[in-house]
Amino acid sequence: MASNIQILLVEDNPMVLGMLRTALSALARVTTAGDGADALLQAIEAPPDLIISDFSLSGMDGRQLLNKLRGRPQTARVAFILMASKGDIAEKLKSIQDQVEDLIEKPFFLKDTVARMKRVIDKISLEKMAREAPGESVLRGSLTNMNVMDLLQSLDLGHKSCLLTLTLSGDRCEMYFNDGQINHAVCGGLKGDDAVYKVMSWSGGNFTIDFTAKSAEQSTTRSTQGLLMEGMRLLDEQNRDQEENVLEA
């Protein structure tokens, strides 16, 4: 799904730039800049959906780049992720936490960092799909492009209120969201938390998101993040049990 997203990656370390560009190219279209001035010119000429920038750039640093973009109407709403050292985040960037999608501490593990960036990319992708479908209150997509966990995280991060319907081989699950939190879920004979856990292992199927549908019923007992964490724990437990059964066999 996120192939509809354009990222501008700003990093003056060629090794870090290359690693991130390779990893992110599987998630979106990526262009690069080696310094803040070049990034500013590129963003003004063709505003991206997301800018991922190092803070400690030569000349214009990442915070200055953010401020200049926020001051221009055509780039004021571009999503922004800043990467910085632990010290810089604590001493220089705390005050702008609300202006960026994420602050990522360097040095970092590539896999973990790309996973965090993917959550932001998926959220932006859903929002962009909604904007580009004027008059449409329902979005449709495939779970092969965005899996169940990514969908739930995106709706949580975006504070969406909607009905998410998942279908796979005749099975159907409905989840109602209120400000990003799942308040009610039904999947066959399952209801509440168990209905959410049921579909977290689905790797295929389709989804629809209806932004006009709501439910006042409260059948879940955890936050969306709490349901995700418990669902992942149950999946890990299930996978371990399957591996043990194979070894015993």
Coordinates of N, CA, C and O in Angstrom, one line a residue, residues 1-5 49 118-133 136-143 145-160 162 164 177 207-211:
M1 N 0.8 -1.2 0.0 CA 0.0 0.0 0.0 C 0.9 1.2 0.0 O 0.5 2.2 -0.6
A2 N 2.0 1.3 0.7 CA 2.7 2.5 0.9 C 3.5 2.9 -0.3 O 4.3 3.8 -0.3
S3 N 3.4 2.2 -1.4 CA 4.0 2.6 -2.7 C 3.5 3.9 -3.2 O 4.1 4.5 -4.1
N4 N 2.4 4.4 -2.5 CA 1.9 5.8 -2.9 C 2.6 6.9 -2.1 O 2.2 8.0 -2.2
I5 N 3.6 6.5 -1.3 CA 4.3 7.5 -0.5 C 5.7 7.8 -1.0 O 6.4 7.0 -1.4
D49 N 5.8 13.2 0.9 CA 4.9 12.9 1.9 C 5.5 12.8 3.3 O 4.9 13.1 4.3
K118 N 8.1 2.4 9.4 CA 7.0 1.8 8.6 C 5.7 2.1 9.2 O 4.7 2.3 8.5
R119 N 5.6 2.2 10.5 CA 4.3 2.5 11.2 C 3.9 3.9 10.8 O 2.7 4.2 10.5
V120 N 4.9 4.8 10.7 CA 4.5 6.2 10.2 C 4.1 6.2 8.8 O 3.2 6.8 8.4
I121 N 4.9 5.5 7.9 CA 4.6 5.4 6.5 C 3.2 4.8 6.3 O 2.4 5.4 5.5
D122 N 2.8 3.8 7.0 CA 1.5 3.2 6.8 C 0.4 4.2 7.3 O -0.7 4.2 6.6
K123 N 0.6 4.9 8.3 CA -0.4 5.9 8.8 C -0.6 7.0 7.7 O -1.7 7.3 7.4
I124 N 0.5 7.5 7.2 CA 0.5 8.5 6.1 C -0.2 8.0 4.9 O -1.0 8.6 4.2
S125 N 0.0 6.7 4.6 CA -0.6 6.1 3.4 C -2.1 6.0 3.5 O -2.8 6.3 2.6
L126 N -2.6 5.6 4.7 CA -4.0 5.6 4.9 C -4.6 6.9 4.8 O -5.7 7.1 4.2
E127 N -4.0 7.9 5.4 CA -4.5 9.3 5.3 C -4.5 9.8 3.9 O -5.4 10.5 3.5
K128 N -3.5 9.5 3.2 CA -3.4 10.0 1.8 C -4.5 9.3 0.9 O -5.1 10.0 0.1
M129 N -4.7 8.0 1.1 CA -5.8 7.4 0.4 C -7.1 8.0 0.7 O -8.0 8.2 -0.2
A130 N -7.4 8.4 1.9 CA -8.6 9.0 2.3 C -8.8 10.4 1.6 O -9.9 10.7 1.2
R131 N -7.7 11.2 1.6 CA -7.7 12.5 0.9 C -8.0 12.4 -0.6 O -8.6 13.2 -1.2
E132 N -7.4 11.3 -1.2 CA -7.5 11.2 -2.6 C -8.7 10.5 -3.1 O -8.9 10.2 -4.3
A133 N -9.6 10.2 -2.2 CA -10.9 9.6 -2.6 C -12.1 10.6 -2.1 O -12.8 10.2 -1.2
E136 N -15.8 9.7 -1.0 CA -15.8 8.3 -0.6 C -15.6 8.2 0.9 O -14.6 8.8 1.4
S137 N -16.4 7.5 1.6 CA -16.2 7.3 3.1 C -15.6 5.9 3.4 O -15.4 5.6 4.5
V138 N -15.4 5.1 2.3 CA -14.9 3.7 2.5 C -13.6 3.5 1.8 O -13.5 3.8 0.6
L139 N -12.6 3.0 2.4 CA -11.3 2.6 1.8 C -11.3 1.1 1.7 O -11.7 0.4 2.6
R140 N -10.7 0.6 0.6 CA -10.6 -0.8 0.4 C -9.1 -1.2 0.1 O -8.4 -0.4 -0.6
G141 N -8.7 -2.3 0.6 CA -7.3 -2.7 0.3 C -7.1 -4.2 0.5 O -8.0 -4.9 0.9
S142 N -5.9 -4.7 0.3 CA -5.5 -6.1 0.5 C -4.6 -6.3 1.7 O -3.7 -5.4 1.9
L143 N -4.8 -7.3 2.4 CA -4.0 -7.6 3.6 C -2.6 -8.1 3.2 O -1.7 -8.2 4.0
N145 N -0.8 -6.3 1.2 CA -0.1 -5.0 1.1 C 0.1 -4.4 2.5 O 1.1 -3.8 2.7
M146 N -0.9 -4.5 3.3 CA -0.8 -4.0 4.7 C -1.4 -5.0 5.6 O -2.6 -5.3 5.6
N147 N -0.6 -5.6 6.5 CA -1.1 -6.7 7.3 C -2.0 -6.2 8.5 O -2.1 -4.9 8.7
V148 N -2.6 -7.1 9.2 CA -3.5 -6.7 10.3 C -2.9 -5.8 11.3 O -3.4 -4.7 11.7
M149 N -1.7 -6.2 11.8 CA -1.0 -5.4 12.8 C -0.7 -4.0 12.4 O -0.9 -3.0 13.1
D150 N -0.2 -3.9 11.1 CA 0.1 -2.6 10.6 C -1.2 -1.7 10.5 O -1.2 -0.5 10.7
L151 N -2.3 -2.3 10.1 CA -3.6 -1.6 10.0 C -4.0 -1.0 11.4 O -4.3 0.1 11.5
L152 N -3.9 -1.9 12.4 CA -4.4 -1.5 13.7 C -3.5 -0.4 14.3 O -3.9 0.6 14.9
Q153 N -2.1 -0.5 14.0 CA -1.2 0.5 14.5 C -1.5 1.8 13.8 O -1.4 2.9 14.4
S154 N -1.8 1.8 12.5 CA -2.0 3.0 11.7 C -3.3 3.7 12.2 O -3.3 4.9 12.3
L155 N -4.3 3.0 12.4 CA -5.6 3.6 12.9 C -5.4 4.1 14.3 O -6.0 5.1 14.7
D156 N -4.6 3.4 15.1 CA -4.3 3.9 16.5 C -3.5 5.2 16.4 O -3.9 6.2 17.0
L157 N -2.4 5.2 15.7 CA -1.6 6.4 15.6 C -2.4 7.6 15.0 O -2.1 8.8 15.3
G158 N -3.3 7.3 14.0 CA -4.0 8.4 13.4 C -5.3 8.8 14.2 O -6.0 9.7 13.7
H159 N -5.5 8.2 15.3 CA -6.7 8.5 16.2 C -8.0 8.4 15.4 O -8.8 9.3 15.5
K160 N -8.1 7.4 14.6 CA -9.3 7.3 13.7 C -10.5 6.7 14.4 O -10.4 5.8 15.3
C162 N -13.8 4.6 13.2 CA -14.3 4.0 12.0 C -14.6 2.5 12.3 O -14.5 2.1 13.4
L164 N -13.5 -1.1 10.8 CA -12.5 -1.9 10.0 C -13.1 -3.3 9.8 O -13.4 -4.0 10.8
F177 N -13.6 1.4 15.9 CA -12.6 2.2 16.6 C -13.2 3.5 17.0 O -14.0 4.1 16.3
F207 N -9.5 -5.9 3.3 CA -10.0 -5.0 4.3 C -10.8 -3.8 3.7 O -10.6 -3.4 2.6
T208 N -11.8 -3.3 4.5 CA -12.5 -2.1 4.2 C -12.5 -1.3 5.5 O -12.6 -1.8 6.6
I209 N -12.4 0.1 5.3 CA -12.5 1.0 6.4 C -13.6 2.0 6.1 O -13.5 2.7 5.1
D210 N -14.6 2.0 7.0 CA -15.8 2.8 6.8 C -15.7 3.9 7.9 O -15.9 3.6 9.1
F211 N -15.4 5.2 7.5 CA -15.2 6.2 8.4 C -16.5 6.8 8.9 O -16.5 7.7 9.8

